[in-house]
PDB file of C-alpha atoms in Angstrom:
ATOM      1  CA  MET A   1      98.351  80.528 105.763  1.00  0.00           C
ATOM      2  CA  ASN A   2      98.435  82.860 103.110  1.00  0.00           C
ATOM      3  CA  LYS A   3     101.619  84.380 101.878  1.00  0.00           C
ATOM      4  CA  ILE A   4     103.162  86.843  99.625  1.00  0.00           C
ATOM      5  CA  PRO A   5     106.365  86.163  96.787  1.00  0.00           C
ATOM      6  CA  VAL A   6     108.180  89.445  98.015  1.00  0.00           C
ATOM      7  CA  MET A   7     111.770  90.613  96.364  1.00  0.00           C
ATOM      8  CA  GLU A   8     112.270  94.385  97.840  1.00  0.00           C
ATOM      9  CA  ILE A   9     110.750  96.511  99.476  1.00  0.00           C
ATOM     10  CA  PHE A  10     111.677 100.224  99.372  1.00  0.00           C
ATOM     11  CA  GLY A  11     110.982 103.765  99.794  1.00  0.00           C
ATOM     12  CA  PRO A  12     109.366 106.594  99.408  1.00  0.00           C
ATOM     13  CA  THR A  13     110.237 107.539  95.762  1.00  0.00           C
ATOM     14  CA  ILE A  14     108.916 108.732  93.074  1.00  0.00           C
ATOM     15  CA  GLN A  15     106.534 106.963  90.967  1.00  0.00           C
ATOM     16  CA  GLY A  16     108.288 107.736  87.634  1.00  0.00           C
ATOM     17  CA  GLU A  17     106.457 106.108  84.576  1.00  0.00           C
ATOM     18  CA  GLY A  18     102.201 106.217  83.782  1.00  0.00           C
ATOM     19  CA  MET A  19      99.620 107.055  85.567  1.00  0.00           C
ATOM     20  CA  VAL A  20     101.004 108.268  88.617  1.00  0.00           C
ATOM     21  CA  MET A  21     103.703 109.659  87.213  1.00  0.00           C
ATOM     22  CA  GLY A  22     105.234 112.096  89.893  1.00  0.00           C
ATOM     23  CA  ARG A  23     103.631 110.211  92.946  1.00  0.00           C
ATOM     24  CA  LYS A  24     105.662 109.490  95.780  1.00  0.00           C
ATOM     25  CA  SER A  25     104.845 105.622  96.814  1.00  0.00           C
ATOM     26  CA  MET A  26     105.979 103.078  98.720  1.00  0.00           C
ATOM     27  CA  PHE A  27     107.362 100.047  96.404  1.00  0.00           C
ATOM     28  CA  VAL A  28     106.566  96.540  96.629  1.00  0.00           C
ATOM     29  CA  ARG A  29     109.161  93.968  94.537  1.00  0.00           C
ATOM     30  CA  THR A  30     106.885  90.461  94.196  1.00  0.00           C
ATOM     31  CA  ALA A  31     109.079  87.454  92.683  1.00  0.00           C
ATOM     32  CA  GLY A  32     107.792  85.427  89.868  1.00  0.00           C
ATOM     33  CA  CYS A  33     106.838  86.444  86.182  1.00  0.00           C
ATOM     34  CA  ASP A  34     104.752  84.419  83.060  1.00  0.00           C
ATOM     35  CA  TYR A  35     106.669  85.973  80.937  1.00  0.00           C
ATOM     36  CA  LYS A  36     110.005  86.877  79.737  1.00  0.00           C
ATOM     37  CA  CYS A  37     110.552  89.880  78.421  1.00  0.00           C
ATOM     38  CA  SER A  38     114.046  90.226  75.898  1.00  0.00           C
ATOM     39  CA  TRP A  39     114.351  93.706  77.661  1.00  0.00           C
ATOM     40  CA  CYS A  40     112.638  93.353  80.786  1.00  0.00           C
ATOM     41  CA  ASP A  41     114.907  95.100  83.295  1.00  0.00           C
ATOM     42  CA  SER A  42     113.616  93.262  86.536  1.00  0.00           C
ATOM     43  CA  ALA A  43     114.729  90.093  85.346  1.00  0.00           C
ATOM     44  CA  PHE A  44     115.771  89.435  88.669  1.00  0.00           C
ATOM     45  CA  THR A  45     112.994  88.786  90.227  1.00  0.00           C
ATOM     46  CA  TRP A  46     112.079  85.381  87.894  1.00  0.00           C
ATOM     47  CA  ASP A  47     115.098  84.288  85.966  1.00  0.00           C
ATOM     48  CA  GLY A  48     116.918  82.826  89.450  1.00  0.00           C
ATOM     49  CA  SER A  49     119.942  85.066  89.747  1.00  0.00           C
ATOM     50  CA  GLU A  50     118.987  86.807  93.088  1.00  0.00           C
ATOM     51  CA  LYS A  51     116.283  83.479  94.017  1.00  0.00           C
ATOM     52  CA  GLU A  52     117.936  83.532  98.016  1.00  0.00           C
ATOM     53  CA  LYS A  53     117.446  87.077  98.685  1.00  0.00           C
ATOM     54  CA  VAL A  54     113.100  86.002  98.231  1.00  0.00           C
ATOM     55  CA  ARG A  55     111.004  86.107 100.937  1.00  0.00           C
ATOM     56  CA  MET A  56     107.632  84.357 101.977  1.00  0.00           C
ATOM     57  CA  MET A  57     105.892  86.432 103.699  1.00  0.00           C
ATOM     58  CA  THR A  58     102.546  87.676 105.352  1.00  0.00           C
ATOM     59  CA  PRO A  59     100.381  90.214 104.489  1.00  0.00           C
ATOM     60  CA  MET A  60     100.930  92.347 107.839  1.00  0.00           C
ATOM     61  CA  GLU A  61     105.012  90.991 107.810  1.00  0.00           C
ATOM     62  CA  VAL A  62     105.163  93.475 104.416  1.00  0.00           C
ATOM     63  CA  PHE A  63     102.556  96.102 106.006  1.00  0.00           C
ATOM     64  CA  GLN A  64     104.903  96.703 108.547  1.00  0.00           C
ATOM     65  CA  GLU A  65     107.936  96.309 107.089  1.00  0.00           C
ATOM     66  CA  LEU A  66     106.445  98.872 104.779  1.00  0.00           C
ATOM     67  CA  LYS A  67     105.378 100.952 107.948  1.00  0.00           C
ATOM     68  CA  ALA A  68     108.731 100.604 109.515  1.00  0.00           C
ATOM     69  CA  LEU A  69     110.799 102.088 106.925  1.00  0.00           C
ATOM     70  CA  GLY A  70     108.274 104.904 105.417  1.00  0.00           C
ATOM     71  CA  GLY A  71     106.550 105.449 108.548  1.00  0.00           C
ATOM     72  CA  ASN A  72     104.045 108.363 107.697  1.00  0.00           C
ATOM     73  CA  ASN A  73     105.675 109.694 105.198  1.00  0.00           C
ATOM     74  CA  PHE A  74     103.556 107.200 102.465  1.00  0.00           C
ATOM     75  CA  ASP A  75     100.026 107.106 101.847  1.00  0.00           C
ATOM     76  CA  HIS A  76     100.878 105.316  98.484  1.00  0.00           C
ATOM     77  CA  VAL A  77     102.077 102.238  97.920  1.00  0.00           C
ATOM     78  CA  THR A  78     103.567 100.729  94.082  1.00  0.00           C
ATOM     79  CA  ILE A  79     102.845  96.567  94.056  1.00  0.00           C
ATOM     80  CA  THR A  80     105.378  95.690  91.102  1.00  0.00           C
ATOM     81  CA  GLY A  81     107.415  93.025  89.772  1.00  0.00           C
ATOM     82  CA  GLY A  82     107.918  90.467  88.524  1.00  0.00           C
ATOM     83  CA  ASN A  83     104.287  89.618  87.463  1.00  0.00           C
ATOM     84  CA  PRO A  84     102.297  90.467  91.706  1.00  0.00           C
ATOM     85  CA  ALA A  85      98.392  89.136  88.679  1.00  0.00           C
ATOM     86  CA  LEU A  86     100.420  85.961  89.766  1.00  0.00           C
ATOM     87  CA  ILE A  87      99.196  86.484  93.046  1.00  0.00           C
ATOM     88  CA  GLY A  88      95.794  85.280  94.852  1.00  0.00           C
ATOM     89  CA  ASP A  89      94.081  86.013  98.134  1.00  0.00           C
ATOM     90  CA  ALA A  90      97.290  87.091 100.341  1.00  0.00           C
ATOM     91  CA  MET A  91      97.444  90.360  97.544  1.00  0.00           C
ATOM     92  CA  LYS A  92      93.925  90.909  98.131  1.00  0.00           C
ATOM     93  CA  GLU A  93      94.667  90.701 101.831  1.00  0.00           C
ATOM     94  CA  PHE A  94      97.584  93.104 101.783  1.00  0.00           C
ATOM     95  CA  ILE A  95      95.266  95.535  99.527  1.00  0.00           C
ATOM     96  CA  GLU A  96      92.970  95.499 102.271  1.00  0.00           C
ATOM     97  CA  LEU A  97      95.458  96.208 104.958  1.00  0.00           C
ATOM     98  CA  LEU A  98      96.935  99.026 103.364  1.00  0.00           C
ATOM     99  CA  HIS A  99      93.048 100.525 102.654  1.00  0.00           C
ATOM    100  CA  GLN A 100      92.163 100.119 106.094  1.00  0.00           C
ATOM    101  CA  SER A 101      95.144 102.687 107.614  1.00  0.00           C
ATOM    102  CA  ALA A 102      93.965 104.735 104.453  1.00  0.00           C
ATOM    103  CA  ILE A 103      96.819 104.126 101.669  1.00  0.00           C
ATOM    104  CA  GLU A 104      96.271 104.307  98.137  1.00  0.00           C
ATOM    105  CA  VAL A 105      97.510 101.545  95.877  1.00  0.00           C
ATOM    106  CA  GLY A 106      98.769 101.518  92.519  1.00  0.00           C
ATOM    107  CA  LEU A 107      99.821  98.331  90.545  1.00  0.00           C
ATOM    108  CA  GLU A 108     100.977  97.480  87.190  1.00  0.00           C
ATOM    109  CA  THR A 109     100.977  93.836  84.938  1.00  0.00           C
ATOM    110  CA  GLN A 110     100.899  92.630  81.327  1.00  0.00           C
ATOM    111  CA  GLY A 111      97.129  91.810  81.314  1.00  0.00           C
ATOM    112  CA  SER A 112      98.126  88.353  80.582  1.00  0.00           C
ATOM    113  CA  LYS A 113      96.132  87.052  84.375  1.00  0.00           C
ATOM    114  CA  TRP A 114      92.141  88.227  86.175  1.00  0.00           C
ATOM    115  CA  GLN A 115      92.565  88.895  89.453  1.00  0.00           C
ATOM    116  CA  ASP A 116      89.079  89.778  91.580  1.00  0.00           C
ATOM    117  CA  TRP A 117      91.340  92.247  93.322  1.00  0.00           C
ATOM    118  CA  PHE A 118      91.772  94.173  90.833  1.00  0.00           C
ATOM    119  CA  TYR A 119      88.673  95.729  90.961  1.00  0.00           C
ATOM    120  CA  LEU A 120      90.299  96.993  94.907  1.00  0.00           C
ATOM    121  CA  VAL A 121      92.923  98.796  93.497  1.00  0.00           C
ATOM    122  CA  ASN A 122      93.506 102.185  93.450  1.00  0.00           C
ATOM    123  CA  ASP A 123      95.429 103.115  90.329  1.00  0.00           C
ATOM    124  CA  LEU A 124      95.498 100.448  88.086  1.00  0.00           C
ATOM    125  CA  THR A 125      98.065  99.728  84.421  1.00  0.00           C
ATOM    126  CA  ILE A 126      97.803  97.092  81.818  1.00  0.00           C
ATOM    127  CA  SER A 127     100.236  97.459  80.075  1.00  0.00           C
ATOM    128  CA  PRO A 128     100.104  94.482  77.279  1.00  0.00           C
ATOM    129  CA  LYS A 129     104.066  93.825  75.965  1.00  0.00           C
ATOM    130  CA  PRO A 130     104.817  94.471  72.575  1.00  0.00           C
ATOM    131  CA  PRO A 131     106.801  92.893  70.138  1.00  0.00           C
ATOM    132  CA  SER A 132     110.004  93.541  70.926  1.00  0.00           C
ATOM    133  CA  SER A 133     109.360  91.730  74.650  1.00  0.00           C
ATOM    134  CA  GLY A 134     110.385  88.159  72.261  1.00  0.00           C
ATOM    135  CA  MET A 135     106.251  87.294  73.929  1.00  0.00           C
ATOM    136  CA  ASN A 136     102.896  86.932  72.407  1.00  0.00           C
ATOM    137  CA  PRO A 137     100.645  88.264  74.145  1.00  0.00           C
ATOM    138  CA  ASN A 138      96.638  87.134  73.894  1.00  0.00           C
ATOM    139  CA  LEU A 139      94.894  89.192  73.039  1.00  0.00           C
ATOM    140  CA  GLU A 140      91.240  87.330  73.638  1.00  0.00           C
ATOM    141  CA  LEU A 141      91.982  87.121  77.522  1.00  0.00           C
ATOM    142  CA  LEU A 142      93.835  90.683  77.039  1.00  0.00           C
ATOM    143  CA  ASP A 143      89.881  92.266  76.237  1.00  0.00           C
ATOM    144  CA  ASP A 144      87.860  89.760  79.089  1.00  0.00           C
ATOM    145  CA  ILE A 145      90.151  91.940  81.086  1.00  0.00           C
ATOM    146  CA  ILE A 146      90.422  94.885  79.776  1.00  0.00           C
ATOM    147  CA  PHE A 147      85.941  95.210  79.797  1.00  0.00           C
ATOM    148  CA  LYS A 148      86.004  93.150  82.799  1.00  0.00           C
ATOM    149  CA  LEU A 149      87.493  97.076  83.917  1.00  0.00           C
ATOM    150  CA  ARG A 150      86.307  98.854  82.023  1.00  0.00           C
ATOM    151  CA  ASP A 151      82.749  97.942  83.062  1.00  0.00           C
ATOM    152  CA  PHE A 152      83.083  98.152  86.835  1.00  0.00           C
ATOM    153  CA  LYS A 153      86.070 100.149  87.647  1.00  0.00           C
ATOM    154  CA  SER A 154      87.056 104.149  86.198  1.00  0.00           C
ATOM    155  CA  ASN A 155      90.959 104.383  87.656  1.00  0.00           C
ATOM    156  CA  PHE A 156      92.760 102.462  85.254  1.00  0.00           C
ATOM    157  CA  SER A 157      94.893 102.931  81.663  1.00  0.00           C
ATOM    158  CA  LEU A 158      96.270 101.544  79.351  1.00  0.00           C
ATOM    159  CA  LYS A 159     100.819 101.949  78.997  1.00  0.00           C
ATOM    160  CA  ILE A 160     102.966 100.072  76.180  1.00  0.00           C
ATOM    161  CA  VAL A 161     106.607 100.401  76.529  1.00  0.00           C
ATOM    162  CA  VAL A 162     107.697 101.062  72.794  1.00  0.00           C
ATOM    163  CA  PHE A 163     111.645 100.695  70.781  1.00  0.00           C
ATOM    164  CA  ASP A 164     110.840 100.878  67.657  1.00  0.00           C
ATOM    165  CA  ASP A 165     108.751 101.087  64.699  1.00  0.00           C
ATOM    166  CA  GLU A 166     106.781  97.378  65.309  1.00  0.00           C
ATOM    167  CA  ASP A 167     106.342  97.872  68.995  1.00  0.00           C
ATOM    168  CA  PHE A 168     104.978 101.427  68.370  1.00  0.00           C
ATOM    169  CA  ASP A 169     102.635  99.814  65.467  1.00  0.00           C
ATOM    170  CA  TYR A 170     101.162  96.856  68.312  1.00  0.00           C
ATOM    171  CA  ALA A 171     100.222 100.226  69.952  1.00  0.00           C
ATOM    172  CA  LYS A 172      98.728 101.909  67.385  1.00  0.00           C
ATOM    173  CA  MET A 173      96.920  98.483  66.781  1.00  0.00           C
ATOM    174  CA  LEU A 174      96.036  98.218  70.092  1.00  0.00           C
ATOM    175  CA  ASN A 175      94.906 102.098  70.805  1.00  0.00           C
ATOM    176  CA  ASN A 176      92.964 101.756  68.017  1.00  0.00           C
ATOM    177  CA  ARG A 177      91.161  98.362  69.053  1.00  0.00           C
ATOM    178  CA  TYR A 178      90.103 100.247  72.584  1.00  0.00           C
ATOM    179  CA  LYS A 179      89.524 103.601  71.329  1.00  0.00           C
ATOM    180  CA  GLU A 180      85.920 103.168  71.923  1.00  0.00           C
ATOM    181  CA  SER A 181      86.237 102.930  75.224  1.00  0.00           C
ATOM    182  CA  SER A 182      88.301 106.101  76.460  1.00  0.00           C
ATOM    183  CA  ILE A 183      90.448 104.343  78.694  1.00  0.00           C
ATOM    184  CA  PRO A 184      92.921 106.500  79.332  1.00  0.00           C
ATOM    185  CA  PHE A 185      96.401 105.657  76.921  1.00  0.00           C
ATOM    186  CA  PHE A 186     100.298 105.925  78.156  1.00  0.00           C
ATOM    187  CA  LEU A 187     103.256 105.371  75.676  1.00  0.00           C
ATOM    188  CA  SER A 188     105.882 104.540  77.644  1.00  0.00           C
ATOM    189  CA  VAL A 189     110.223 104.757  76.469  1.00  0.00           C
ATOM    190  CA  GLY A 190     112.162 102.144  76.143  1.00  0.00           C
ATOM    191  CA  ASN A 191     115.187 101.185  78.361  1.00  0.00           C
ATOM    192  CA  SER A 192     117.330  99.115  76.166  1.00  0.00           C
ATOM    193  CA  ASN A 193     120.022  98.789  78.627  1.00  0.00           C
ATOM    194  CA  PRO A 194     118.756  98.133  82.299  1.00  0.00           C
ATOM    195  CA  GLY A 195     122.498  97.278  82.654  1.00  0.00           C
ATOM    196  CA  GLU A 196     124.139 100.059  82.170  1.00  0.00           C
ATOM    197  CA  ASP A 197     126.425 102.333  83.933  1.00  0.00           C
ATOM    198  CA  GLY A 198     126.777 105.893  84.788  1.00  0.00           C
ATOM    199  CA  ASP A 199     124.509 108.287  83.326  1.00  0.00           C
ATOM    200  CA  ILE A 200     121.215 107.056  80.377  1.00  0.00           C
ATOM    201  CA  SER A 201     119.125 110.336  80.713  1.00  0.00           C
ATOM    202  CA  GLY A 202     121.235 111.242  76.907  1.00  0.00           C
ATOM    203  CA  ARG A 203     119.966 108.059  75.673  1.00  0.00           C
ATOM    204  CA  LEU A 204     116.134 108.709  76.511  1.00  0.00           C
ATOM    205  CA  LEU A 205     115.450 111.595  75.462  1.00  0.00           C
ATOM    206  CA  ASP A 206     116.828 110.936  72.819  1.00  0.00           C
ATOM    207  CA  SER A 207     114.484 107.994  72.625  1.00  0.00           C
ATOM    208  CA  LEU A 208     111.983 110.744  73.473  1.00  0.00           C
ATOM    209  CA  ASP A 209     111.936 112.603  70.741  1.00  0.00           C
ATOM    210  CA  TRP A 210     111.501 109.875  68.469  1.00  0.00           C
ATOM    211  CA  LEU A 211     108.838 108.364  70.413  1.00  0.00           C
ATOM    212  CA  TRP A 212     107.396 112.279  70.567  1.00  0.00           C
ATOM    213  CA  GLY A 213     107.728 112.160  66.936  1.00  0.00           C
ATOM    214  CA  LYS A 214     106.069 109.515  65.800  1.00  0.00           C
ATOM    215  CA  VAL A 215     102.790 109.983  67.878  1.00  0.00           C
ATOM    216  CA  LEU A 216     103.314 113.786  65.916  1.00  0.00           C
ATOM    217  CA  GLY A 217     103.052 112.473  62.501  1.00  0.00           C
ATOM    218  CA  GLY A 218      99.619 110.814  62.700  1.00  0.00           C
ATOM    219  CA  PRO A 219      96.287 111.015  64.155  1.00  0.00           C
ATOM    220  CA  GLU A 220      95.918 107.883  64.935  1.00  0.00           C
ATOM    221  CA  MET A 221      97.433 108.226  68.312  1.00  0.00           C
ATOM    222  CA  ASN A 222      96.246 111.725  68.906  1.00  0.00           C
ATOM    223  CA  ASN A 223      94.294 110.738  72.209  1.00  0.00           C
ATOM    224  CA  VAL A 224      97.757 109.331  73.659  1.00  0.00           C
ATOM    225  CA  ARG A 225      99.968 109.556  76.550  1.00  0.00           C
ATOM    226  CA  PRO A 226     103.703 108.865  75.184  1.00  0.00           C
ATOM    227  CA  LEU A 227     105.905 109.920  78.441  1.00  0.00           C
ATOM    228  CA  PRO A 228     109.705 109.072  79.220  1.00  0.00           C
ATOM    229  CA  GLN A 229     110.316 106.677  82.313  1.00  0.00           C
ATOM    230  CA  LEU A 230     111.317 110.278  84.836  1.00  0.00           C
ATOM    231  CA  HIS A 231     112.839 107.606  87.165  1.00  0.00           C
ATOM    232  CA  ALA A 232     116.018 106.812  84.617  1.00  0.00           C
ATOM    233  CA  LEU A 233     116.125 110.218  84.033  1.00  0.00           C
ATOM    234  CA  VAL A 234     117.051 111.387  87.631  1.00  0.00           C
ATOM    235  CA  TRP A 235     118.934 108.200  88.593  1.00  0.00           C
ATOM    236  CA  SER A 236     119.480 105.937  85.784  1.00  0.00           C
ATOM    237  CA  ASN A 237     119.496 102.247  85.679  1.00  0.00           C
ATOM    238  CA  LYS A 238     119.768 102.277  89.843  1.00  0.00           C
ATOM    239  CA  ARG A 239     118.081 100.132  91.837  1.00  0.00           C
ATOM    240  CA  GLY A 240     116.451 100.499  94.908  1.00  0.00           C
ATOM    241  CA  VAL A 241     114.833 103.451  94.003  1.00  0.00           C
TER     242      VAL A 241
END
């Protein structure tokens, strides 16, 4: 039986990033990732530090737990990770279960692996990792994913997390690479210390001020939308929200 490696299920809460910012949503966080980003705010999904919390669950078990937690107080589920694109038929089955109950699905992945079930996702975010992550995305594979989505799916976007000038230059390169496709393009302020306690809103707002200045500084990014991590502004690094 196909199962999903689930790290945590929580909500309802407010989606804080990208194309569905502000949307009430339940969250399903899967375990496992093919990347090891230096600043990952959910490294516990792949570094083994919380491996005892991973539950192998059938799509129906995940669905039933969502309903037990959220009741009828949601109509959107965000699937995140780790990298949920590592999961095959079980994820397709789960998304179809949600759709049968008129529940929409949002999902974010870094564009390192294709899945045919991407076409079923209502709000799909492709988030290639910038130089500060320490990763080296395969741009030919990313091209293939972007062009498949562009030709057959309308509601998807690109999102780049930006920490520094090098990341911003990387975002400019990708924006230029795909600009003719008119794909919605978001920038997100990076959280340099996801383990920090206390109120981090001041630090994040300073970063947002810097990022807005970069976007306003020239015409190359006229089409992009630089946004905060809304949930981190309100709840800082609190888990399960």
